[in-house]
PDB file of C-alpha atoms in Angstrom:
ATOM      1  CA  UNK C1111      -0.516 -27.079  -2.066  1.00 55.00           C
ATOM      2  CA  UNK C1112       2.331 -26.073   0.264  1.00 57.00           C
ATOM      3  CA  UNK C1113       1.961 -22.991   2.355  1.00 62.00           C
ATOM      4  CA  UNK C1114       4.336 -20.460   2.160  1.00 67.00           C
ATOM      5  CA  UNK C1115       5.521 -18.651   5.468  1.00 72.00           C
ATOM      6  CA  UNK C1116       5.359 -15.069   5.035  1.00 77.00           C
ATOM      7  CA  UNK C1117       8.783 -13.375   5.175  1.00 83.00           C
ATOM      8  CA  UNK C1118      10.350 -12.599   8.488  1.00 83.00           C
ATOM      9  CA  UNK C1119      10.596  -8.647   8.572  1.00 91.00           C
ATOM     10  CA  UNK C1120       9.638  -5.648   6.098  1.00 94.00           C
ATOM     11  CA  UNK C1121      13.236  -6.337   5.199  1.00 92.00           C
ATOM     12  CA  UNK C1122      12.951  -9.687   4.028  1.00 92.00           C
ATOM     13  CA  UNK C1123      10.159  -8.926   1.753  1.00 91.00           C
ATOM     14  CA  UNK C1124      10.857  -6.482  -0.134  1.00 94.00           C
ATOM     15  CA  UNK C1125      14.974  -8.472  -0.880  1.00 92.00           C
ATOM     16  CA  UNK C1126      12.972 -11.130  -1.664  1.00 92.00           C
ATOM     17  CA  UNK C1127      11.561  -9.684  -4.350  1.00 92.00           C
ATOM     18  CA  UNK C1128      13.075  -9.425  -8.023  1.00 93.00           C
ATOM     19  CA  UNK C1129      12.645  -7.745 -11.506  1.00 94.00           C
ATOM     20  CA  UNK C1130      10.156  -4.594 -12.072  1.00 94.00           C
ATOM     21  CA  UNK C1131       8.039  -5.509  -8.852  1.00 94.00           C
ATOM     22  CA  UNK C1132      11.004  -5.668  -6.833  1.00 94.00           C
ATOM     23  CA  UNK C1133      12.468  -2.326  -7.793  1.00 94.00           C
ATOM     24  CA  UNK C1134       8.800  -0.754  -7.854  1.00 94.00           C
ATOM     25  CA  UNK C1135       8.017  -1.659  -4.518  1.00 95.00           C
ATOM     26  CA  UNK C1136      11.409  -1.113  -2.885  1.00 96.00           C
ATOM     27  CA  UNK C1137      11.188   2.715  -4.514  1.00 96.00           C
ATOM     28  CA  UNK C1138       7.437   2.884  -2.953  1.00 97.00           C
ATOM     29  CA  UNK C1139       8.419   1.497  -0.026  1.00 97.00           C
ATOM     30  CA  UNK C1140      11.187   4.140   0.608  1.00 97.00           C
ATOM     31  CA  UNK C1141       9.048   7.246  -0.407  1.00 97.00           C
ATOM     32  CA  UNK C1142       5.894   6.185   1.859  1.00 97.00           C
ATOM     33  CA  UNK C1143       8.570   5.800   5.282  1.00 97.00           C
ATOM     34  CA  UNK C1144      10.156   9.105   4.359  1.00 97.00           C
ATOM     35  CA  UNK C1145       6.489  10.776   3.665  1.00 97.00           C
ATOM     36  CA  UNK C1146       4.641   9.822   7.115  1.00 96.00           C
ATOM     37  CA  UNK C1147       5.704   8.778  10.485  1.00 95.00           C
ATOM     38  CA  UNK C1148       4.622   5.110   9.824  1.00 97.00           C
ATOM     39  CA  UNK C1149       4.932   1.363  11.223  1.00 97.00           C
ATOM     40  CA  UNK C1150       5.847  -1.319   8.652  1.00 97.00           C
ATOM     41  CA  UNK C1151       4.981  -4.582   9.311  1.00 96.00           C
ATOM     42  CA  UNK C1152       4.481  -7.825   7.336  1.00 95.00           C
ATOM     43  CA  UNK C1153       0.690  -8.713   7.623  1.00 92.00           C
ATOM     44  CA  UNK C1154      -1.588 -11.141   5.508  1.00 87.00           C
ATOM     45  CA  UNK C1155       1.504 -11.726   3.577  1.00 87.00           C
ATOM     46  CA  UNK C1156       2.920  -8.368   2.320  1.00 93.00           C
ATOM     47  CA  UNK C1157       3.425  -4.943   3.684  1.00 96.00           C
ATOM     48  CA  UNK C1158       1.134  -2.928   5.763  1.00 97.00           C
ATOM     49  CA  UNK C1159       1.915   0.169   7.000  1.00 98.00           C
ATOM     50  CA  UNK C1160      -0.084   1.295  10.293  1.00 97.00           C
ATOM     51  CA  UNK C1161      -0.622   4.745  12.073  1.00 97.00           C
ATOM     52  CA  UNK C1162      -3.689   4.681  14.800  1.00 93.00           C
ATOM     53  CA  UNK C1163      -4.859   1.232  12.191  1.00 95.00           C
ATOM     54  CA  UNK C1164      -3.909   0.464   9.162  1.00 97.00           C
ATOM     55  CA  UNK C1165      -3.328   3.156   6.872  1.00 97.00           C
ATOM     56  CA  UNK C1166      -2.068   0.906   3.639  1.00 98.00           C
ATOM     57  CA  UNK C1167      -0.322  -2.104   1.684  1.00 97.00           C
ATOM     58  CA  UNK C1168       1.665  -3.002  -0.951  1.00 97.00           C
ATOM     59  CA  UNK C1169       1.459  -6.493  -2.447  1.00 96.00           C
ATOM     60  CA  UNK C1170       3.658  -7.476  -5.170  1.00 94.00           C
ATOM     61  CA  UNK C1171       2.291 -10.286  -7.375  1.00 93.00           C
ATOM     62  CA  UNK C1172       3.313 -12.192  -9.940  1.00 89.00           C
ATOM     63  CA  UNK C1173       1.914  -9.549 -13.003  1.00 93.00           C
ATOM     64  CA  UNK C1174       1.549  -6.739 -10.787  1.00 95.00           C
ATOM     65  CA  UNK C1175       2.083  -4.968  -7.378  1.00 96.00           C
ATOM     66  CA  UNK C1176      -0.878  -3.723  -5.338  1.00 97.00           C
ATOM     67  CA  UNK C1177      -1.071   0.343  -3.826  1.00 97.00           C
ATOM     68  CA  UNK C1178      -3.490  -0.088  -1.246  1.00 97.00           C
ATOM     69  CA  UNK C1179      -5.368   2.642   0.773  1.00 98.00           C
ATOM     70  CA  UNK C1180      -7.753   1.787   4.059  1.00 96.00           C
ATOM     71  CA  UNK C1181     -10.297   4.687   2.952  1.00 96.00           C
ATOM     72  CA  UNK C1182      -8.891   4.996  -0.137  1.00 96.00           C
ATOM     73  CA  UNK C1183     -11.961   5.802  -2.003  1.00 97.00           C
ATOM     74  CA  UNK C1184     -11.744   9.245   0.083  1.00 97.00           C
ATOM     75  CA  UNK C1185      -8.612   9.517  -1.691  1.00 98.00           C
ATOM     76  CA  UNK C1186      -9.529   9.155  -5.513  1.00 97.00           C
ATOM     77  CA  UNK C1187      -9.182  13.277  -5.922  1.00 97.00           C
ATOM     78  CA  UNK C1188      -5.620  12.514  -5.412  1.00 97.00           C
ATOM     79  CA  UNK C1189      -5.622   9.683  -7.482  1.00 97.00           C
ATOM     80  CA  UNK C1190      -8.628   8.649  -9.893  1.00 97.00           C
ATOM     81  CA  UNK C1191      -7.316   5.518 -10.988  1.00 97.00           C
ATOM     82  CA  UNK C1192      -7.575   4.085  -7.486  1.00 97.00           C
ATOM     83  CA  UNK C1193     -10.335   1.041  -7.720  1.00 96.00           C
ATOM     84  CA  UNK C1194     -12.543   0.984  -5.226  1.00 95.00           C
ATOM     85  CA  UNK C1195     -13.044  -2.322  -3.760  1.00 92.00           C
ATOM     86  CA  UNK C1196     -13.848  -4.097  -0.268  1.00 84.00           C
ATOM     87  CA  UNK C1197     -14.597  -3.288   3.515  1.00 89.00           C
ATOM     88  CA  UNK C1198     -12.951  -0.277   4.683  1.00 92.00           C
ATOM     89  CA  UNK C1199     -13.555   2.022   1.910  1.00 94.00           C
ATOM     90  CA  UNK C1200     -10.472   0.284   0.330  1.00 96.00           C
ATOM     91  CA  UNK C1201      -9.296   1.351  -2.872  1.00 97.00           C
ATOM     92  CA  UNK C1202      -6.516   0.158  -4.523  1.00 97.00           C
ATOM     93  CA  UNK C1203      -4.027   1.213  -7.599  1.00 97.00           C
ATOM     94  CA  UNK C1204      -2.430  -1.708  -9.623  1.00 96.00           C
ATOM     95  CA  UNK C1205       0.225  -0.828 -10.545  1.00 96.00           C
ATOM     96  CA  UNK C1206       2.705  -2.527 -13.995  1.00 95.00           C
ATOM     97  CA  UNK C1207       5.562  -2.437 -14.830  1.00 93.00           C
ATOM     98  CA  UNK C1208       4.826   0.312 -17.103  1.00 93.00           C
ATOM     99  CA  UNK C1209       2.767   2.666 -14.945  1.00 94.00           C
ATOM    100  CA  UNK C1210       3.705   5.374 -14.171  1.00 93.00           C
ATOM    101  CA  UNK C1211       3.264   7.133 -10.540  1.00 94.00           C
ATOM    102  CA  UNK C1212       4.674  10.724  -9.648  1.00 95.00           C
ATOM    103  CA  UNK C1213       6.334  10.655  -5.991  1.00 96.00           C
ATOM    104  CA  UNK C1214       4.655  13.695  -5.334  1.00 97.00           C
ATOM    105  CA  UNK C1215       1.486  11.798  -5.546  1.00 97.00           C
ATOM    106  CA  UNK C1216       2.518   8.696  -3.431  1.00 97.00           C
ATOM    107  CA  UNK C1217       3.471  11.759  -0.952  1.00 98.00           C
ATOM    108  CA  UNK C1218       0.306  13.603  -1.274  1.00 98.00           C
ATOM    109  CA  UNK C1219      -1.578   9.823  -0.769  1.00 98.00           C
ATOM    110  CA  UNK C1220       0.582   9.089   2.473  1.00 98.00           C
ATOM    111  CA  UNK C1221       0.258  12.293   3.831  1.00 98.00           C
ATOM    112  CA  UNK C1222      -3.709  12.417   3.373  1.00 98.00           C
ATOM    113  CA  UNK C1223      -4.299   8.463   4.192  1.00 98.00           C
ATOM    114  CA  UNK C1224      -2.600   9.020   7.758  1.00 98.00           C
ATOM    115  CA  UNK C1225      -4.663  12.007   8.176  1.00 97.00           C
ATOM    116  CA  UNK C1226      -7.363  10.367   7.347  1.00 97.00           C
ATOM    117  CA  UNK C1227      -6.845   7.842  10.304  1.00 96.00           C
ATOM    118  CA  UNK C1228      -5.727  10.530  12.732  1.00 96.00           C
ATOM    119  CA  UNK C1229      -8.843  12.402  12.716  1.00 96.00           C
ATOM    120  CA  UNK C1230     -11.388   9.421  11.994  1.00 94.00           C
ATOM    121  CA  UNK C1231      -9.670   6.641  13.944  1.00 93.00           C
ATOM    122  CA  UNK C1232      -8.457   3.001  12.908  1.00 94.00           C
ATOM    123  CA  UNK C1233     -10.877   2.098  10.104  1.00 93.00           C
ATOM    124  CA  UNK C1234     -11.054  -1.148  11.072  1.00 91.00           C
ATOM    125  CA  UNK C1235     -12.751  -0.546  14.184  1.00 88.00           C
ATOM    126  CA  UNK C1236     -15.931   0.904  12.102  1.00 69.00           C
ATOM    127  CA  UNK C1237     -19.082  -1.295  12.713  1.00 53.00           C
TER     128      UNK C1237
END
């Protein structure tokens, strides 16, 4: 099997993208950089978006696209249907073509997953 380079910049992933995941991440990617002072960078293949650590991720896959929290499990009053799932407290919400997501709830995830790193520090530095 051929590897795949990741794409060059934030940029290039998301206009590589096409269809339902393309538009769904593109509109997610848009309201999380207007919600939170945030870097974007293309890690482990897809977006990761970083403030004192990483704060969270969106993946788009062939059937679906991945909302991913660092400490995300904190954040399932916000949002119940986040899964949690892996080191971190990671919690993720997978997300179809057909699901829907309020932007006031992306907001009110953004706002309270940089907090969240702000006051306990880059989860990734946890023992």
């Amino acid at each position: 099997m051929q590897k795949i380079p990741p794409p060059a910049s934030p940029d290039a992933y998301a206009d590589e993208l096409t269809g339902w995941q393309g538009e769904y991440v593109r509109a997610l990617r848009a309201c999380v950089l207007a919600t939170a002072p945030l870097q974007e960078v293309v890690k482990w293949g897809h977006l990761v978006y970083l403030a004192g650590g990483p704060v969270l991720l969106l993946r788009a896959e062939e059937q679906r696209v991945l909302f991913g929290f660092w400490r995300g499990q904190r954040l399932r009053d916000i949002e119940p249907r986040l899964r949690p799932g892996g080191k971190y407290q990671m919690a993720t919400l997978e997300l179809n073509q057909d699901t829907p997501l309020a932007r006031d709830v992306v907001e009110r995830l953004v706002r309270a997953a940089v907090e969240l790193n702000r006051t306990l520090g880059d989860p990734t530095a946890i023992a």
